[in-house]
PDB file of C-alpha atoms and ligand atoms in Angstrom:
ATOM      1  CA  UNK A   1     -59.674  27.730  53.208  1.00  0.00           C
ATOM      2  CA  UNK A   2     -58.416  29.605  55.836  1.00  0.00           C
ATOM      3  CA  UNK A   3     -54.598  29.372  56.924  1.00  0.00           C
ATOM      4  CA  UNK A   4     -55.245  28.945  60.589  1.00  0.00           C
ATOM      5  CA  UNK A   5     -51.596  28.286  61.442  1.00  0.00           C
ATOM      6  CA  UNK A   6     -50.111  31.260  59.966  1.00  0.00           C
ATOM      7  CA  UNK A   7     -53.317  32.954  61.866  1.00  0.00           C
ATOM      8  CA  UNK A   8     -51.829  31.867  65.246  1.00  0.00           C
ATOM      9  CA  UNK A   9     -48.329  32.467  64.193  1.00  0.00           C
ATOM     10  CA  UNK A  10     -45.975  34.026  61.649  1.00  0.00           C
ATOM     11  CA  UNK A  11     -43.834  31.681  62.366  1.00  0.00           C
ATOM     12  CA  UNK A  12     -43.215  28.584  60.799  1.00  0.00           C
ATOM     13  CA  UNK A  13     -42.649  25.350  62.997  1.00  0.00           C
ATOM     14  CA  UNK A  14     -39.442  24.946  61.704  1.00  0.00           C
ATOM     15  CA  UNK A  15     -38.030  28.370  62.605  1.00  0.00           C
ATOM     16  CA  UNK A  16     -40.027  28.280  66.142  1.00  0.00           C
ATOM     17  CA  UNK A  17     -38.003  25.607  66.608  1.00  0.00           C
ATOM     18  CA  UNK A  18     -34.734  26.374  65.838  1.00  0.00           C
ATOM     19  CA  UNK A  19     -35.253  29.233  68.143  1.00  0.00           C
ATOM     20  CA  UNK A  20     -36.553  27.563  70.957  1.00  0.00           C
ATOM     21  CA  UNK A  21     -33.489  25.046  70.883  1.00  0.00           C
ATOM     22  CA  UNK A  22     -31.215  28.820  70.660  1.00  0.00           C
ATOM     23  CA  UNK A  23     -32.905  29.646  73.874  1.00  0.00           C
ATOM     24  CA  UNK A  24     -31.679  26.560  75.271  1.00  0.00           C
ATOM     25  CA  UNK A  25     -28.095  27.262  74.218  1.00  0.00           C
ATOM     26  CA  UNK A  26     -27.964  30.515  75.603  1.00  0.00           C
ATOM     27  CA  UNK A  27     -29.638  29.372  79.179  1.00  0.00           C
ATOM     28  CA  UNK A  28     -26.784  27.078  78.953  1.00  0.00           C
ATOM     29  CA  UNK A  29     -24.485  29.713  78.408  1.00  0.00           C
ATOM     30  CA  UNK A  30     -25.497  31.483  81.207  1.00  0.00           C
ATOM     31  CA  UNK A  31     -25.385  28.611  83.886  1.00  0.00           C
ATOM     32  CA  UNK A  32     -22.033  27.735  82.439  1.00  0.00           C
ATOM     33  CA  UNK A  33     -20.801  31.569  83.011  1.00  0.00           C
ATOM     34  CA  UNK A  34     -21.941  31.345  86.923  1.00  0.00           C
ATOM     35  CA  UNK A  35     -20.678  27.920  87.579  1.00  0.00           C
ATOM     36  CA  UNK A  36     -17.436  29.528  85.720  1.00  0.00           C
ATOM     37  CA  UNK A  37     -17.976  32.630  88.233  1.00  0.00           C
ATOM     38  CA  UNK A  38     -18.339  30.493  91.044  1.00  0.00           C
ATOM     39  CA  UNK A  39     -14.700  28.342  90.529  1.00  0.00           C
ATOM     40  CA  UNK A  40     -12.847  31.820  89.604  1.00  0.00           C
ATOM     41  CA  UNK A  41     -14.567  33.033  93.303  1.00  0.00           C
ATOM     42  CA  UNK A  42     -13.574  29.645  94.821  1.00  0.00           C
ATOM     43  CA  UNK A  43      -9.637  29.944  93.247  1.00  0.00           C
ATOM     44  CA  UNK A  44      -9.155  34.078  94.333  1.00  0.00           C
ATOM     45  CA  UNK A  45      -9.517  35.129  91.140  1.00  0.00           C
ATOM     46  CA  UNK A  46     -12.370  37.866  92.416  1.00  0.00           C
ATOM     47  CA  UNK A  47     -12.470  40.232  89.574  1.00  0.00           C
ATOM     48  CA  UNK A  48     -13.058  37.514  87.181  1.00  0.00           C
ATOM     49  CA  UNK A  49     -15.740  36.013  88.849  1.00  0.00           C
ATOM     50  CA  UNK A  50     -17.355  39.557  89.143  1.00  0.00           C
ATOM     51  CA  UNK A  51     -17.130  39.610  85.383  1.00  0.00           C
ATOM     52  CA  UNK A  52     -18.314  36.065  84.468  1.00  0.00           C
ATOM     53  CA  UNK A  53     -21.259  36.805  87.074  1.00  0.00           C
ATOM     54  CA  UNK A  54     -21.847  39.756  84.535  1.00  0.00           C
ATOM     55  CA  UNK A  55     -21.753  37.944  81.201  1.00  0.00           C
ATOM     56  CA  UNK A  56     -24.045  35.071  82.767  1.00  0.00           C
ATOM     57  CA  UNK A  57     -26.594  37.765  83.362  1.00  0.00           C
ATOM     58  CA  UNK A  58     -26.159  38.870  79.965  1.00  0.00           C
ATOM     59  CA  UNK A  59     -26.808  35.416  78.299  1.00  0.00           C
ATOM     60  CA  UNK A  60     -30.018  34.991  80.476  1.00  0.00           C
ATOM     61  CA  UNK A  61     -31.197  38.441  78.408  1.00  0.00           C
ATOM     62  CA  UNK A  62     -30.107  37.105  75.379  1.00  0.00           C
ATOM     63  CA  UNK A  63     -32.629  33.576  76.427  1.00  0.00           C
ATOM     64  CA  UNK A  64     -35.469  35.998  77.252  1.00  0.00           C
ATOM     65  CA  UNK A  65     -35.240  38.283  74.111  1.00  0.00           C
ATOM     66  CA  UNK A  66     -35.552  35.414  71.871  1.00  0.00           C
ATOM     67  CA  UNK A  67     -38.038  33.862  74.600  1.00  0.00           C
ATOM     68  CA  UNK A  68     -39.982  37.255  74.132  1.00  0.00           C
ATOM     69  CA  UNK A  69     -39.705  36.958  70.432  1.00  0.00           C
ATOM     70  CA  UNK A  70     -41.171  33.733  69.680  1.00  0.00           C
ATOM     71  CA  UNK A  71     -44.345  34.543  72.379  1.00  0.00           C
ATOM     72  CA  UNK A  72     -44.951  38.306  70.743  1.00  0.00           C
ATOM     73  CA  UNK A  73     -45.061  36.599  67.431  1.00  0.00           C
ATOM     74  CA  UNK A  74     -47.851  34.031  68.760  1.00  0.00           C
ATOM     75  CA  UNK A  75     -45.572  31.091  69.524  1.00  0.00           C
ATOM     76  CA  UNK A  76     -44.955  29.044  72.010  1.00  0.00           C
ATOM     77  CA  UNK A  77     -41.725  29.910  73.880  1.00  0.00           C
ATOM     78  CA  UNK A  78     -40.477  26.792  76.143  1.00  0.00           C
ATOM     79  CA  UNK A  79     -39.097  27.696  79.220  1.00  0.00           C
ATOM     80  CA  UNK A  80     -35.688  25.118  78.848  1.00  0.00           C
ATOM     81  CA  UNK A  81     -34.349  22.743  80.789  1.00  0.00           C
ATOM     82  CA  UNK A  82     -30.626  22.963  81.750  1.00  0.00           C
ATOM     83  CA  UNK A  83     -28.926  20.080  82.827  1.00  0.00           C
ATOM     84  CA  UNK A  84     -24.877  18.908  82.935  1.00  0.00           C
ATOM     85  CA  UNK A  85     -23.248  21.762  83.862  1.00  0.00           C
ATOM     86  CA  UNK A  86     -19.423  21.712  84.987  1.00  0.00           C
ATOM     87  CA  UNK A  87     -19.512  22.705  88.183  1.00  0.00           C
ATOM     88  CA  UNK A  88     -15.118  22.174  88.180  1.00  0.00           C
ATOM     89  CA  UNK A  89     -12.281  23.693  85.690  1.00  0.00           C
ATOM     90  CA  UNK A  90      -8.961  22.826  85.094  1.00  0.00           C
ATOM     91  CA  UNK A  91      -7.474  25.986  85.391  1.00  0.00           C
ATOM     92  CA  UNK A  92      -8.475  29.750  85.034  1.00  0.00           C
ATOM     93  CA  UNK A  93      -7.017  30.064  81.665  1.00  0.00           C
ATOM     94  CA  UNK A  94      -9.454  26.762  80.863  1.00  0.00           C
ATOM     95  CA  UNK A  95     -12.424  28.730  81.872  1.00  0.00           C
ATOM     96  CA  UNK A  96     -11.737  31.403  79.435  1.00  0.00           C
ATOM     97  CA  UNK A  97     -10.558  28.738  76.477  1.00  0.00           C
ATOM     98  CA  UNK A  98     -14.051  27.278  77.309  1.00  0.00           C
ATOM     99  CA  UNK A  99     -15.730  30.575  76.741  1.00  0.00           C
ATOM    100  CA  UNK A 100     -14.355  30.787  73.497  1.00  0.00           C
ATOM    101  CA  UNK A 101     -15.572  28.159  72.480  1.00  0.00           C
ATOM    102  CA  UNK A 102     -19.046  28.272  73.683  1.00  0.00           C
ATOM    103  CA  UNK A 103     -19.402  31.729  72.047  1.00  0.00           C
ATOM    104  CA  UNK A 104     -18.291  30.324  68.732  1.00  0.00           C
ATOM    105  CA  UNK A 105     -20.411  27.924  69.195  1.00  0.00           C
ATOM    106  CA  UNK A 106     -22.963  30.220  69.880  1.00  0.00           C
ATOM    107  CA  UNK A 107     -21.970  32.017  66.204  1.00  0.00           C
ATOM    108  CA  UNK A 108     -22.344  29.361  63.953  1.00  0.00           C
ATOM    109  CA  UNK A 109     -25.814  28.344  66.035  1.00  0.00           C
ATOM    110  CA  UNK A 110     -27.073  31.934  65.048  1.00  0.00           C
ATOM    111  CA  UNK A 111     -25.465  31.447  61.186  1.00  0.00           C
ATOM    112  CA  UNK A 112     -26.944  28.293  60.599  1.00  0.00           C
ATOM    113  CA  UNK A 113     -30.696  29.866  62.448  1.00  0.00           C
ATOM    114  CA  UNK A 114     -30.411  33.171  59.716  1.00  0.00           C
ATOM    115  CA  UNK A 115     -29.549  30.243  56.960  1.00  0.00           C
ATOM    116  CA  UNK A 116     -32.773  28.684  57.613  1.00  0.00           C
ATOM    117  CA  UNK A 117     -34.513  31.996  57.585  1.00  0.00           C
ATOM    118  CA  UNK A 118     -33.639  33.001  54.528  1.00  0.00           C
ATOM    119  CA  UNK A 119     -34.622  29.423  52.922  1.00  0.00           C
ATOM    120  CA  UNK A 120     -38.380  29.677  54.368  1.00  0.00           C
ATOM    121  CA  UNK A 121     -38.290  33.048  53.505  1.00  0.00           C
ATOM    122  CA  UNK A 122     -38.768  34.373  57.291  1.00  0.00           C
ATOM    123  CA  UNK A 123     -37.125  38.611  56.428  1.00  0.00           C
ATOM    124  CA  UNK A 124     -38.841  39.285  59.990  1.00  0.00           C
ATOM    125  CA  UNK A 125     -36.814  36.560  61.949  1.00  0.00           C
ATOM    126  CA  UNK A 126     -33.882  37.265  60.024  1.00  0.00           C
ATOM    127  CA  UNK A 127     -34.345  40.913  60.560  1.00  0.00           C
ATOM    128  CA  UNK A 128     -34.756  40.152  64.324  1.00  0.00           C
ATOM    129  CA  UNK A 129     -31.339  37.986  64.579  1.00  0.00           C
ATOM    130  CA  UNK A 130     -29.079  40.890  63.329  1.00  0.00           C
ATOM    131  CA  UNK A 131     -28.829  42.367  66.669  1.00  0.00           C
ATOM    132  CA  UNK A 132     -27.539  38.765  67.770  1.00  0.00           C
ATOM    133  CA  UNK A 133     -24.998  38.468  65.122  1.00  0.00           C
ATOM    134  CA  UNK A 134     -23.652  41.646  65.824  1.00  0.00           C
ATOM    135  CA  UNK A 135     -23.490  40.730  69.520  1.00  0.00           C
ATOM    136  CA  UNK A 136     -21.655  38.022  68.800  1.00  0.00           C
ATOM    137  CA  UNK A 137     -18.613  39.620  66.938  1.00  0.00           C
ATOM    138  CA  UNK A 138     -18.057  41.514  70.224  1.00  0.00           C
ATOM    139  CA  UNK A 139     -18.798  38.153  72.233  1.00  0.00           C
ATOM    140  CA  UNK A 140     -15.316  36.564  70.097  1.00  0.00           C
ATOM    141  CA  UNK A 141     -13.670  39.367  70.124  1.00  0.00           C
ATOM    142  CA  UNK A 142     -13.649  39.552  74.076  1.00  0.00           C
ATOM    143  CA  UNK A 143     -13.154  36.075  74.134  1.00  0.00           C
ATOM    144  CA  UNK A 144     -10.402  36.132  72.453  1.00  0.00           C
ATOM    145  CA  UNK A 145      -8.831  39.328  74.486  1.00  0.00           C
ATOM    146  CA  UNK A 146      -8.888  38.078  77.495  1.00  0.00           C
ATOM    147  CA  UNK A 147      -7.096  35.241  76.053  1.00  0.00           C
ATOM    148  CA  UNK A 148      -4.506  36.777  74.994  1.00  0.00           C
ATOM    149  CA  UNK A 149      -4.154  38.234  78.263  1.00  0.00           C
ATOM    150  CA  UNK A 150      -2.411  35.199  79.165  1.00  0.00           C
ATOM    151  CA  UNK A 151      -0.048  35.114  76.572  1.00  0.00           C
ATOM    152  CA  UNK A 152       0.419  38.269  77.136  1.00  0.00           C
ATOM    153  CA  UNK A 153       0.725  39.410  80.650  1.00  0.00           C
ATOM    154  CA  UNK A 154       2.138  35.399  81.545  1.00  0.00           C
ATOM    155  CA  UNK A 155       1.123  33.264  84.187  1.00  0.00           C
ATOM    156  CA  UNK A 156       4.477  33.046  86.552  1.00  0.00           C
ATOM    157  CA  UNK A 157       4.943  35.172  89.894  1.00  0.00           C
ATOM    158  CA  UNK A 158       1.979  37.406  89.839  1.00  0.00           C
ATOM    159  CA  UNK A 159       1.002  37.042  86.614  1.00  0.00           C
ATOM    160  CA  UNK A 160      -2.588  35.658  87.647  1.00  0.00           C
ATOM    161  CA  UNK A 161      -3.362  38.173  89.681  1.00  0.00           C
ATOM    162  CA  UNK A 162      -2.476  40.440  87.022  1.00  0.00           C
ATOM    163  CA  UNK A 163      -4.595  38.868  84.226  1.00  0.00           C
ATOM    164  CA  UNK A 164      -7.457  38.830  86.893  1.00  0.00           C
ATOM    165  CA  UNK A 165      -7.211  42.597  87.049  1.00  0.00           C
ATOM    166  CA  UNK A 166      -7.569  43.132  83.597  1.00  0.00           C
ATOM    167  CA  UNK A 167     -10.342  40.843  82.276  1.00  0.00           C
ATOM    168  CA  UNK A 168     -13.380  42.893  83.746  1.00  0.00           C
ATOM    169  CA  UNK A 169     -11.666  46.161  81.558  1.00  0.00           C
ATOM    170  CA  UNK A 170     -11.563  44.074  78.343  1.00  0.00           C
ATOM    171  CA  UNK A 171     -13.959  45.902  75.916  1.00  0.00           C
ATOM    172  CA  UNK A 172     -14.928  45.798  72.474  1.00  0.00           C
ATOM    173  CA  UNK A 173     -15.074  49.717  71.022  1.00  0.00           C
ATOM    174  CA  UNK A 174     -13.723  52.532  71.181  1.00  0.00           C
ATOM    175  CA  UNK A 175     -11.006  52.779  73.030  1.00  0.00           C
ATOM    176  CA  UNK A 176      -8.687  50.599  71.234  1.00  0.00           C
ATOM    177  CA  UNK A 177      -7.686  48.484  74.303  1.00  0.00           C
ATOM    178  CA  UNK A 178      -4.969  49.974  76.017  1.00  0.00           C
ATOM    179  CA  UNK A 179      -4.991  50.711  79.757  1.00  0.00           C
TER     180      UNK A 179
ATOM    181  CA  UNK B   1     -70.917  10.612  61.534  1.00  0.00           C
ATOM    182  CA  UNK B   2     -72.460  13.875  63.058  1.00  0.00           C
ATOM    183  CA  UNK B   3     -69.154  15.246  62.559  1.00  0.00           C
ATOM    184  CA  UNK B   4     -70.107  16.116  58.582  1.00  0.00           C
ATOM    185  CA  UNK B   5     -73.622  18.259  59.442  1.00  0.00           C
ATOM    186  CA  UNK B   6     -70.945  20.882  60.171  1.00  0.00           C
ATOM    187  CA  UNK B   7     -70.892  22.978  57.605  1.00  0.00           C
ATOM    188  CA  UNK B   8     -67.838  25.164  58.649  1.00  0.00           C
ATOM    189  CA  UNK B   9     -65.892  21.993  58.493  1.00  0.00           C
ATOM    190  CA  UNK B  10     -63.276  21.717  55.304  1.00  0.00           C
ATOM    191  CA  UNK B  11     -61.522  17.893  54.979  1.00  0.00           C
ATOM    192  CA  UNK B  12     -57.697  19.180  54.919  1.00  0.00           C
ATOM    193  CA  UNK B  13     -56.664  14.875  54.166  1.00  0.00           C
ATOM    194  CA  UNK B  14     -58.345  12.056  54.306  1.00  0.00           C
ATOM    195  CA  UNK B  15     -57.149   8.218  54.267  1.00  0.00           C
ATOM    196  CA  UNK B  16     -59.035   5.210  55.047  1.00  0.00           C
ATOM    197  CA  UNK B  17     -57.895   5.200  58.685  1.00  0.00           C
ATOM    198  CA  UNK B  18     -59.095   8.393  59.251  1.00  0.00           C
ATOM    199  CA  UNK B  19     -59.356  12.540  58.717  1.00  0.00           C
ATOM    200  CA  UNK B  20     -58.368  15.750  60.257  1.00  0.00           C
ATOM    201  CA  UNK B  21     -60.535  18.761  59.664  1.00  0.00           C
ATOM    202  CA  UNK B  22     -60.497  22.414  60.107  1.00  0.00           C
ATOM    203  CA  UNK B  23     -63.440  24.309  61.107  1.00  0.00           C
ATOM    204  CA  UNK B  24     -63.542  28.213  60.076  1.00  0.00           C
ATOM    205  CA  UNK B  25     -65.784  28.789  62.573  1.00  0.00           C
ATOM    206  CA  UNK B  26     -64.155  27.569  65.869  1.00  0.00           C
ATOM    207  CA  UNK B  27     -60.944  27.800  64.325  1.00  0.00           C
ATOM    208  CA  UNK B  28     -59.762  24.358  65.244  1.00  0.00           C
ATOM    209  CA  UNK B  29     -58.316  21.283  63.499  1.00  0.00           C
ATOM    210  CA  UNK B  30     -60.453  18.144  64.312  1.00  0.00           C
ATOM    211  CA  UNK B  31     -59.054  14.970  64.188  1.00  0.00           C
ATOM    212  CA  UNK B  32     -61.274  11.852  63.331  1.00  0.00           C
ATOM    213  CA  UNK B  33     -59.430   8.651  63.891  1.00  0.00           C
ATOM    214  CA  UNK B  34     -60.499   5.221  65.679  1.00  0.00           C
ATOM    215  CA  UNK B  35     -63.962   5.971  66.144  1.00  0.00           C
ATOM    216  CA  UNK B  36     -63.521   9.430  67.931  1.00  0.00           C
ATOM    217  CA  UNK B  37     -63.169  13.045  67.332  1.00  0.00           C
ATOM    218  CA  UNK B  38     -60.721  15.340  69.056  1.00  0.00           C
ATOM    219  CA  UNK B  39     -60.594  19.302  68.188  1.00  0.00           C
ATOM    220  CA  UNK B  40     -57.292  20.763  68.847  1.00  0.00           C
ATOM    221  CA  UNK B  41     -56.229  24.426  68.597  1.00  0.00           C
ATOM    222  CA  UNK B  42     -54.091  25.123  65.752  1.00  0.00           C
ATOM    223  CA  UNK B  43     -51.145  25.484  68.353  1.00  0.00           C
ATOM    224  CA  UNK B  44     -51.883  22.168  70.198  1.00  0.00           C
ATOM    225  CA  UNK B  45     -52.274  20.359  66.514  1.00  0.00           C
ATOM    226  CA  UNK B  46     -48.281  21.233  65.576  1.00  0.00           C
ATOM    227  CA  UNK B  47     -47.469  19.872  69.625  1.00  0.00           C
ATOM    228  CA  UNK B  48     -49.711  17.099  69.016  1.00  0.00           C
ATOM    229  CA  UNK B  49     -47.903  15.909  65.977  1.00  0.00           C
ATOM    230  CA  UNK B  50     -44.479  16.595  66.985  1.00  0.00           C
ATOM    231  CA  UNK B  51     -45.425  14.198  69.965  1.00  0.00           C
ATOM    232  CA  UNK B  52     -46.782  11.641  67.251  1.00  0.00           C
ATOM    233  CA  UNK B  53     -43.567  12.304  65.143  1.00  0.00           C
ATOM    234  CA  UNK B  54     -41.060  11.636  68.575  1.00  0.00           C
ATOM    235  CA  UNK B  55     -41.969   8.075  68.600  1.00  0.00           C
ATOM    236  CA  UNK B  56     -39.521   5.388  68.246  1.00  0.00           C
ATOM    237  CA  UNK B  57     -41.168   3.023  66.015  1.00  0.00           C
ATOM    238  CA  UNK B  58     -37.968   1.207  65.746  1.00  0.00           C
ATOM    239  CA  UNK B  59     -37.975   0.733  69.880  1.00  0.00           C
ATOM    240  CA  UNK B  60     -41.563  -0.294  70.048  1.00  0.00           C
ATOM    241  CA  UNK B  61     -40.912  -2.750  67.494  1.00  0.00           C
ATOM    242  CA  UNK B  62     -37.623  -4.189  69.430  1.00  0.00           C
ATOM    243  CA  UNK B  63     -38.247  -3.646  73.360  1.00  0.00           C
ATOM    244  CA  UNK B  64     -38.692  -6.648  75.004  1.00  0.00           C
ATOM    245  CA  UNK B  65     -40.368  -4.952  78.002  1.00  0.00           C
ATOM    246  CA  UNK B  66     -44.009  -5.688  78.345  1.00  0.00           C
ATOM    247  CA  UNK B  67     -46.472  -3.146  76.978  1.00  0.00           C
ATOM    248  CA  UNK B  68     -43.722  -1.919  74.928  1.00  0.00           C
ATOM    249  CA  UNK B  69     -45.842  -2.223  71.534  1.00  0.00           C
ATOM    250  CA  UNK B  70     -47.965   0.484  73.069  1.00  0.00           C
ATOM    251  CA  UNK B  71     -47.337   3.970  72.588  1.00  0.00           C
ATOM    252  CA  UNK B  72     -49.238   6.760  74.855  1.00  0.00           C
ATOM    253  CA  UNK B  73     -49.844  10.393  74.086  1.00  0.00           C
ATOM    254  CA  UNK B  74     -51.126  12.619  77.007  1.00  0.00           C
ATOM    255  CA  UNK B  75     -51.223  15.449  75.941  1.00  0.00           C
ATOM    256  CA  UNK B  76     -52.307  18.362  78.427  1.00  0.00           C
ATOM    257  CA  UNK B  77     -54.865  19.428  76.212  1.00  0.00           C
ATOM    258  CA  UNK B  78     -56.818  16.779  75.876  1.00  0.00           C
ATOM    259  CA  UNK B  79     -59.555  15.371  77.848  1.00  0.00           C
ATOM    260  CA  UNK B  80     -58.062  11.387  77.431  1.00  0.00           C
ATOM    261  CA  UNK B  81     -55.312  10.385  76.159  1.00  0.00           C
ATOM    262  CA  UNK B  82     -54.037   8.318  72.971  1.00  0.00           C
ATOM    263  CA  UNK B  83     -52.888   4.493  73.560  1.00  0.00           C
ATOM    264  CA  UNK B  84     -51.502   3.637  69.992  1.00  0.00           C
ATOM    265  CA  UNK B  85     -50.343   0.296  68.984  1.00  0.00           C
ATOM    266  CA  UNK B  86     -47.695   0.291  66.363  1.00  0.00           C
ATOM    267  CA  UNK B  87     -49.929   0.191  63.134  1.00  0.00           C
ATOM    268  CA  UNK B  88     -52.021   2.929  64.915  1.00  0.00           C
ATOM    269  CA  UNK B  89     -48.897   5.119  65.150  1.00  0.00           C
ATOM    270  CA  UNK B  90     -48.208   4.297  61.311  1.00  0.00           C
ATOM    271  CA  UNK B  91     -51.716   4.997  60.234  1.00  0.00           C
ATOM    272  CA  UNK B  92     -51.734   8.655  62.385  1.00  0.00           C
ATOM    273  CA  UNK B  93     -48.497   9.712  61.428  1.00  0.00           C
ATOM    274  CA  UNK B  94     -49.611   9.119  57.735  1.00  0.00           C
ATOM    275  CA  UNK B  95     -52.890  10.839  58.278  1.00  0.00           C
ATOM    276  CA  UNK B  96     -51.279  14.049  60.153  1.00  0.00           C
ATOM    277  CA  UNK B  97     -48.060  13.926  57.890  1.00  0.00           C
ATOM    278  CA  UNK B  98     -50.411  14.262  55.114  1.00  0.00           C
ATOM    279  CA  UNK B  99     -52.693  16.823  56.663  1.00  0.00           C
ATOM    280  CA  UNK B 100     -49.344  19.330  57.257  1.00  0.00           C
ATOM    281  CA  UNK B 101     -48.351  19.086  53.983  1.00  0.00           C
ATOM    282  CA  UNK B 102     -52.024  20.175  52.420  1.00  0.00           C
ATOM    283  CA  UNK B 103     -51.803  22.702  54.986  1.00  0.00           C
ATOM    284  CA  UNK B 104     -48.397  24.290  53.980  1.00  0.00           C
ATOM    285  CA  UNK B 105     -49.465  24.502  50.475  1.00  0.00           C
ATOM    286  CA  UNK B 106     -52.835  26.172  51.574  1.00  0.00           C
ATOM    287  CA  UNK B 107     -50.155  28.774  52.983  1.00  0.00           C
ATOM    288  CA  UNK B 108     -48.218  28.977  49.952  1.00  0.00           C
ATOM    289  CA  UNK B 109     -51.472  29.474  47.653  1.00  0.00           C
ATOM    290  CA  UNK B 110     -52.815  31.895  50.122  1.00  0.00           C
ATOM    291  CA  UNK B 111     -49.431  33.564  50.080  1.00  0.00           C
ATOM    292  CA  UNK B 112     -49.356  34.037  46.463  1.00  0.00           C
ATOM    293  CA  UNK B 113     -52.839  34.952  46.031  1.00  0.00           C
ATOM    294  CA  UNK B 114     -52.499  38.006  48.112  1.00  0.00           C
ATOM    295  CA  UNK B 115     -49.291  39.103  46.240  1.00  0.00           C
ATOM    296  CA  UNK B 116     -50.397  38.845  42.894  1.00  0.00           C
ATOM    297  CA  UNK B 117     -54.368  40.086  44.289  1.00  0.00           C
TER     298      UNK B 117
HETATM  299 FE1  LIG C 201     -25.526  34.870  74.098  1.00  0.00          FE
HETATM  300 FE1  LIG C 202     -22.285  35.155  74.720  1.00  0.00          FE
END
């Protein structure tokens, strides 16, 4: 008897799945990131909303390289639905506590993915979301920079302005940070 | 039925409400329930049954609203569409529950057979 689903697909329903629901996240991620851009462009805080206009763009590559996965593998990608974004912050140090947390939330999404991977046996899908969990330690780390900016630099007199300078030149590598 | 004179059709599970088939020629999974055949691509079979699996039984069984006891599939792949009363959700979601699970160990056994071939 022939296996005609694993003829259409490699992929198991479970995993195509999982991954479809990831894409979801990370189109989330990126609409949160502009509406994020959009308040920080809104509040003066133009180098920051430069930035978060970047990272959205980057989340909607992250969507379309898993989108692209689950298609070249003879899936069915789903093109998601976004709904409920915050279109209002509290503050701008909010924004980037918020960011944290999405991106950790992101994290464990891609742990728990690779977990059930390596229970249905899938090497190629686990294989293929190495690249994300390696995105995401620099994804934290910047998170948690930029942060720390706050802490850091201080909010009082110009200290916004200040922190707004420095989150586009927050970078995970080589150079160690200083500037 | 005429359904049987196939020959490239295998019976993946069978209950007294009905059957789904595969065919090796066409490649599709045929389901044979209330008096009617419907092929589906191996693609549209897993939508098809995550649709049948999304049902609220327990909401059909409570709604007051009328028609409520129905439950309709439309899927875009198909020519009509499904109008399930409860038991006829109950009776499908045993017969496609137990055709996934012949068809996952079909994988396994295939699996294994080509590493030990
Ligand atoms: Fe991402
Ligand atoms: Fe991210």
């Amino acid at each position: 008897m022939k296996d005609l689903l694993r003829l259409r697909t490699s992929l198991s329903e479970e995993i195509e799945t999982l991954l479809n629901e990831q894409i979801k996240v990370e189109a989330y991620s990126s609409s949160l990131y502009l509406a994020m851009s959009s308040w920080c462009n809104r509040n003066g805080y133009d180098n920051s909303a430069g930035y978060l206009e970047r990272q959205s763009g980057e989340e909607r590559e992250h969507m379309l390289k898993l989108f692209r996965y689950i298609n070249d593998l003879g899936g069915k990608a789903i093109s998601p639905e976004v709904t409920n974004i915050p279109q209002e912050f509290d503050s701008f140090k909010g924004i980037f506590e918020l960011a944290l947390q999405q991106e950790i939330q992101v994290t464990s999404n891609f742990n728990r993915i690779s977990d059930r991977c390596q229970k249905a046996n899938d090497y190629v899908t686990l294989q293929f979301l190495q690249w994300f969990l390696k995105e995401q330690i620099e994804e934290e780390y910047v998170a948690r920079r930029i942060l720390e900016l706050f802490d850091i630099i201080g909010e009082e007199g110009t200290g916004r302005w200040q922190i707004d300078k420095q989150i586009p030149k927050v970078s995970y590598g080589d150079e160690g940070g200083e500037d | 039925m005429q359904i049987k004179a196939n020959t490239h059709l295998i019976e993946v599970f069978r209950t007294e409400a009905g059957a789904v088939y595969q065919c090796e020629a066409s490649n599709n999974f045929i389901l044979e329930f209330a008096d009617r055949s419907t092929a589906f691509k191996p693609g549209n079979f897993i939508d098809f049954s995550k649709r049948l699996f999304a049902i609220n039984l327990a909401e059909m069984l409570c709604s007051p609203a009328k028609h409520a006891d129905l439950a309709i599939i439309m899927p875009p792949y198909c020519e009509t569409c499904f109008l399930l009363t409860i038991t006829e959700v109950i009776s499908l979601q045993r017969i496609l529950g137990g055709a996934k699970t012949i068809l996952h160990l079909n994988s396994i056994l295939r699996t294994s057979q080509l590493q030990f071939a």
